[in-house]
Coordinates of N, CA and C in Angstrom, one line a residue:
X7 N 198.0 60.8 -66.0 CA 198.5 62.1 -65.7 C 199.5 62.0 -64.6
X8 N 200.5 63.0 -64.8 CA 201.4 62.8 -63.7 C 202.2 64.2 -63.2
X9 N 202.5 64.6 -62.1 CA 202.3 65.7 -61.7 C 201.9 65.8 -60.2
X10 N 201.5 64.6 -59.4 CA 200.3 64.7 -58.5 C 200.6 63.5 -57.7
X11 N 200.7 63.5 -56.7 CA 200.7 62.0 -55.6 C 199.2 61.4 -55.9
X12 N 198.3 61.7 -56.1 CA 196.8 61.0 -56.6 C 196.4 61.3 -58.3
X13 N 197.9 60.7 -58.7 CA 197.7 60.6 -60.4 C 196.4 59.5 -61.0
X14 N 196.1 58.5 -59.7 CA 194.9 57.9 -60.4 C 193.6 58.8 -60.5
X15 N 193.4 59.5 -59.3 CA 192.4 60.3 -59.0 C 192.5 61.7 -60.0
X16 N 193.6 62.0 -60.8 CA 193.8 63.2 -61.4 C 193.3 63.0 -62.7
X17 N 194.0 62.0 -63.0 CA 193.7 61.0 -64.5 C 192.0 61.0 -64.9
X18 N 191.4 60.1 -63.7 CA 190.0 60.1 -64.3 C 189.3 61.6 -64.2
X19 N 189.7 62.4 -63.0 CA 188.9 63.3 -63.2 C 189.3 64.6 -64.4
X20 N 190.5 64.3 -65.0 CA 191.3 65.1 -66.6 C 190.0 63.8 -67.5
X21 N 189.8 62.9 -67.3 CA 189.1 61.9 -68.6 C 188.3 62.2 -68.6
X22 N 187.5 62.5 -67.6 CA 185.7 62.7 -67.2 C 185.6 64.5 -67.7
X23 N 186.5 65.4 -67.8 CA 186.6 66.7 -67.8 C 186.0 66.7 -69.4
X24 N 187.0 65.9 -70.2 CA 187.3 66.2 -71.2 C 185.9 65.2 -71.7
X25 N 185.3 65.0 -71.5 CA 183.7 64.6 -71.6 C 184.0 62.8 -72.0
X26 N 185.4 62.2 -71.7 CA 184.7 60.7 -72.0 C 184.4 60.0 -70.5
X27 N 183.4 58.9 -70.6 CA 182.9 58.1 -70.1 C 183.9 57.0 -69.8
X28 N 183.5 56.4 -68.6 CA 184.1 55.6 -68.2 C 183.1 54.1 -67.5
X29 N 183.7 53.2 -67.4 CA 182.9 51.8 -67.7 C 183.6 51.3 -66.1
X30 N 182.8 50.0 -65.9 CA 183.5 49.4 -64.7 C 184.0 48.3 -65.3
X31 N 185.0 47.7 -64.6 CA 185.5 46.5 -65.0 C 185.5 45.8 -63.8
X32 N 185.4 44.4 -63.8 CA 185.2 43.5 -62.4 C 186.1 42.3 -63.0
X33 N 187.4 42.8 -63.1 CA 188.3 41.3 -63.3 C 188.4 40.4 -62.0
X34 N 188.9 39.0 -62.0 CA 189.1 38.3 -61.2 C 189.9 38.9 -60.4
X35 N 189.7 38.9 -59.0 CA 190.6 39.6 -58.6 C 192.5 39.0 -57.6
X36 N 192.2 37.6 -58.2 CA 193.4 37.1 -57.8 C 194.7 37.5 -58.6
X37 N 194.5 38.4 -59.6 CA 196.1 38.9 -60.3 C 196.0 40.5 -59.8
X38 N 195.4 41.0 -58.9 CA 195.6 42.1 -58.5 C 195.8 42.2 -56.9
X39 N 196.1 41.2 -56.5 CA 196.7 40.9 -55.1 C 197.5 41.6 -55.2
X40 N 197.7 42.2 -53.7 CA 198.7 43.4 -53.7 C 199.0 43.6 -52.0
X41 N 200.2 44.0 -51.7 CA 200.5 44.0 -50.4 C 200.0 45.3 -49.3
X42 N 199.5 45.3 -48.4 CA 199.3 46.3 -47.5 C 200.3 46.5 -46.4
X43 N 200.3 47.7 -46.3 CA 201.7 48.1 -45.3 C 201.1 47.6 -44.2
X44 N 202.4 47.2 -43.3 CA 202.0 46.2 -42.3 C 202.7 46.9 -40.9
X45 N 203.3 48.1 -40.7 CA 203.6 48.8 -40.1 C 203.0 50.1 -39.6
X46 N 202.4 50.8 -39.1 CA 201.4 52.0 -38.6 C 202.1 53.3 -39.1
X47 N 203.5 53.3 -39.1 CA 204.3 54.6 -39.6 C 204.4 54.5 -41.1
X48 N 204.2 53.0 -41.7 CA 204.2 53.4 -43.4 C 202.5 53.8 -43.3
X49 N 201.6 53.3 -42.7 CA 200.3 53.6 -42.8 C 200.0 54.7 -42.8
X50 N 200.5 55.6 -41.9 CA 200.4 57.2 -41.7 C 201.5 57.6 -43.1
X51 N 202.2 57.4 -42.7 CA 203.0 58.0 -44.2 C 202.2 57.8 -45.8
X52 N 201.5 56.8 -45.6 CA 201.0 56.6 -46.8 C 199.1 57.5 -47.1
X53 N 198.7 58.0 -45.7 CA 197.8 58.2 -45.9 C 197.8 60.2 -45.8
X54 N 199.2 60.3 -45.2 CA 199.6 61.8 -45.6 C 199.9 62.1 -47.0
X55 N 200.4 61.2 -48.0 CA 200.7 61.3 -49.7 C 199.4 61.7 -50.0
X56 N 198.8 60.6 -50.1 CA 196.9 60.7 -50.7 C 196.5 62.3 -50.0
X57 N 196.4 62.5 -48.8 CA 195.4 63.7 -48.1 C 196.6 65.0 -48.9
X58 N 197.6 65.4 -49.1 CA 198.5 65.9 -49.9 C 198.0 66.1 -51.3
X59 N 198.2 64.6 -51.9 CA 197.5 64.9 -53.3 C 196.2 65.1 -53.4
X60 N 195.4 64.6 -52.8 CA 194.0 65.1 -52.8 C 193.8 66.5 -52.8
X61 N 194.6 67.2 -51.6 CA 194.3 68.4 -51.5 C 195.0 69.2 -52.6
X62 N 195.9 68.9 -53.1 CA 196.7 69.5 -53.9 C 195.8 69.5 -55.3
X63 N 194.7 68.4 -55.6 CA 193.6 68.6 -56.9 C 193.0 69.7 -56.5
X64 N 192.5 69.9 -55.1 CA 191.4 70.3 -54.9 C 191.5 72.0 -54.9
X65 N 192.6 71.9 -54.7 CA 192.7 73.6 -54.6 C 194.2 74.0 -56.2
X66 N 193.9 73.3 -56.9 CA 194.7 73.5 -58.0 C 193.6 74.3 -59.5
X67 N 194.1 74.0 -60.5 CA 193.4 74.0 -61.6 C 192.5 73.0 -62.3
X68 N 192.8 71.9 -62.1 CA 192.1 70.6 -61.7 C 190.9 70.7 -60.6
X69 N 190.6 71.2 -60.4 CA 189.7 71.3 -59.1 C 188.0 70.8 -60.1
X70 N 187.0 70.2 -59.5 CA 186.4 69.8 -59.8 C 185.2 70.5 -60.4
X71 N 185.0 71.7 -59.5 CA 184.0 72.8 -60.0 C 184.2 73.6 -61.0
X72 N 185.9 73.6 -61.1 CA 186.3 74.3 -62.6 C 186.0 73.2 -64.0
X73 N 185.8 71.7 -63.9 CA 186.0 70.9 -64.3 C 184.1 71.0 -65.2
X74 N 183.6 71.4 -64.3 CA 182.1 71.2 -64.2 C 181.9 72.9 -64.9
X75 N 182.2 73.7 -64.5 CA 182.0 75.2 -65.3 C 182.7 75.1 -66.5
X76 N 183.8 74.5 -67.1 CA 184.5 75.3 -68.1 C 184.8 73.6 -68.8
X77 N 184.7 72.3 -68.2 CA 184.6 71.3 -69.2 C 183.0 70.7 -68.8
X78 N 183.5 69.2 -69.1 CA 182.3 68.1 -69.9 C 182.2 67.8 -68.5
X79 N 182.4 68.2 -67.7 CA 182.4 67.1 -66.4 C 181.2 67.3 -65.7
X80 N 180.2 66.0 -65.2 CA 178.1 66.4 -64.5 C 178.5 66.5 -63.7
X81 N 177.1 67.3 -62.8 CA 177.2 67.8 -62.0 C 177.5 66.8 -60.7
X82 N 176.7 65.5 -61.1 CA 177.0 64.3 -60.3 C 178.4 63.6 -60.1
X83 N 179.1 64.1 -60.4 CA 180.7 63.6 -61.1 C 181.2 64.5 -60.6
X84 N 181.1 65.9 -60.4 CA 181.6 67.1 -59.6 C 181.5 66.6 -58.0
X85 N 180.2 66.3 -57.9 CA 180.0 65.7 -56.3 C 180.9 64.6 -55.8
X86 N 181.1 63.9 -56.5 CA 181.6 62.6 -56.1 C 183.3 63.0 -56.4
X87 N 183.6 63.8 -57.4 CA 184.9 64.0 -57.2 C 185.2 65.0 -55.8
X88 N 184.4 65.8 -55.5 CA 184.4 66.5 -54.5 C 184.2 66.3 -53.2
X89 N 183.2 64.9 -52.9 CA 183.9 64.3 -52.1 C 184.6 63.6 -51.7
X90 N 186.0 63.4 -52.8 CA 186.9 62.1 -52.5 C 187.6 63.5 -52.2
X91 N 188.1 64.4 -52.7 CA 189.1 65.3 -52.8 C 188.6 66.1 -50.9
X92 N 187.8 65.9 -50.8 CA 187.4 66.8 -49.4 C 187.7 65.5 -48.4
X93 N 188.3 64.5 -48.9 CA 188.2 63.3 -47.7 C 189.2 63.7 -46.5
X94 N 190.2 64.8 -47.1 CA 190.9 64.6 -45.5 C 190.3 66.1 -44.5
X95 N 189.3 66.5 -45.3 CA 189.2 67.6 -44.3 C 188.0 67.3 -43.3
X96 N 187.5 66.3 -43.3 CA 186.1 65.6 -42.8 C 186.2 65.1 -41.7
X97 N 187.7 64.7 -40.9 CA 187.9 64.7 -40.0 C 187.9 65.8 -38.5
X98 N 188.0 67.3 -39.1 CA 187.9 68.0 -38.0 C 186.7 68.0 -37.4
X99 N 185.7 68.3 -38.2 CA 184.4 68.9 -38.0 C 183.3 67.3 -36.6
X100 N 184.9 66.2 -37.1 CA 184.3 64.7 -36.4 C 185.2 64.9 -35.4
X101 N 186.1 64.8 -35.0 CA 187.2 65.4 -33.9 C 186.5 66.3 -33.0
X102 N 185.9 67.4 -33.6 CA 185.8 68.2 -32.6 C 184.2 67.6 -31.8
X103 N 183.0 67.2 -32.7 CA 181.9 66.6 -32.6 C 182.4 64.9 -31.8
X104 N 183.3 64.7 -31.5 CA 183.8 63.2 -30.2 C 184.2 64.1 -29.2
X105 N 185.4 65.0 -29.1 CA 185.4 65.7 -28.2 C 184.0 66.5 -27.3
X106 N 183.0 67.0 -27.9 CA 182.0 67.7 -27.2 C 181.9 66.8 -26.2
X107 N 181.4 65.3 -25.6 CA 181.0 65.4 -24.6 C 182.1 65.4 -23.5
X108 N 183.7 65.3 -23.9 CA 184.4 65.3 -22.6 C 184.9 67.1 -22.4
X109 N 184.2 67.6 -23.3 CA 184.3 69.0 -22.9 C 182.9 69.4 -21.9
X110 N 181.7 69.0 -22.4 CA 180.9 69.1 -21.3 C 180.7 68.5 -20.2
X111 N 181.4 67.3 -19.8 CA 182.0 66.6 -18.4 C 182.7 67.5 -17.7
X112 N 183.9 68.2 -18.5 CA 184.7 68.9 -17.2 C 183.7 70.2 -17.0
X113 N 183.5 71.0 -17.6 CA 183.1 71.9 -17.4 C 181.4 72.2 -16.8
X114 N 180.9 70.8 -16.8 CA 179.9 70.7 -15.8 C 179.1 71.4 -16.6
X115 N 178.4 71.4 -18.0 CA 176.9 71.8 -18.9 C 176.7 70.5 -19.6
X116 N 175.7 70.7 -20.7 CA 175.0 69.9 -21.6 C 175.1 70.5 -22.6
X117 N 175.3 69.8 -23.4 CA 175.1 70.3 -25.2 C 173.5 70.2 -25.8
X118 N 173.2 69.1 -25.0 CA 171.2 69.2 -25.3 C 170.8 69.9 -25.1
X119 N 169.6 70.7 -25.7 CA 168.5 71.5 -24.8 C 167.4 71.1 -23.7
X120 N 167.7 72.2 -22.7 CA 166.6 71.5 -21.6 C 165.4 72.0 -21.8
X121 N 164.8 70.8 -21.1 CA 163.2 70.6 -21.5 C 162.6 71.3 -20.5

């Protein structure tokens, strides 16, 4: 499928929709060697495409829970597409949860309850 910066991730979850099954394959993996960006700005650049396309399934017509109401796709398969497609939002909720203790350093409280 194409249409989507995460056409692999669109693909299976259109195959899985439409009720076929899917198998694993474990080829050798020395003909699938493949280069990694070796620079931090293609790395960011590359990891804003994916969080883009992901989000772009997720809040489209393709979206996983429509996939699960109106096609073949389990409920277990809704989960797992749901959360690869929620992977770039999983950072705030961890951002702000690292920050709490240098917010209660300056301002002199505890986030524990006292005993």
């Amino acid at each position: 499928m194409y249409g989507s910066t995460s056409e692999d991730l669109l693909t299976g979850l259109k195959i899985h929709t439409k009720g076929w099954r899917s198998e694993v394959c474990s080829p050798e993996l020395s003909p699938f060697m493949g280069c990694s960006p070796q620079d931090i700005l293609v790395v960011i650049g590359q990891q804003k495409r994916w969080i883009s396309g992901l989000l772009d399934i997720l809040l489209s017509k393709h979206c996983p829970i429509f996939g699960t109401l109106f096609g073949k796709l389990q409920f277990r398969q809704c989960l797992g597409y749901l959360w690869i497609t929620t992977w770039s939002l999983r950072p705030v909720p961890e951002i702000c949860y690292a920050a709490l203790p240098a917010y209660c350093i300056i301002n002199n409280s505890s986030f524990l309850p006292k005993v």
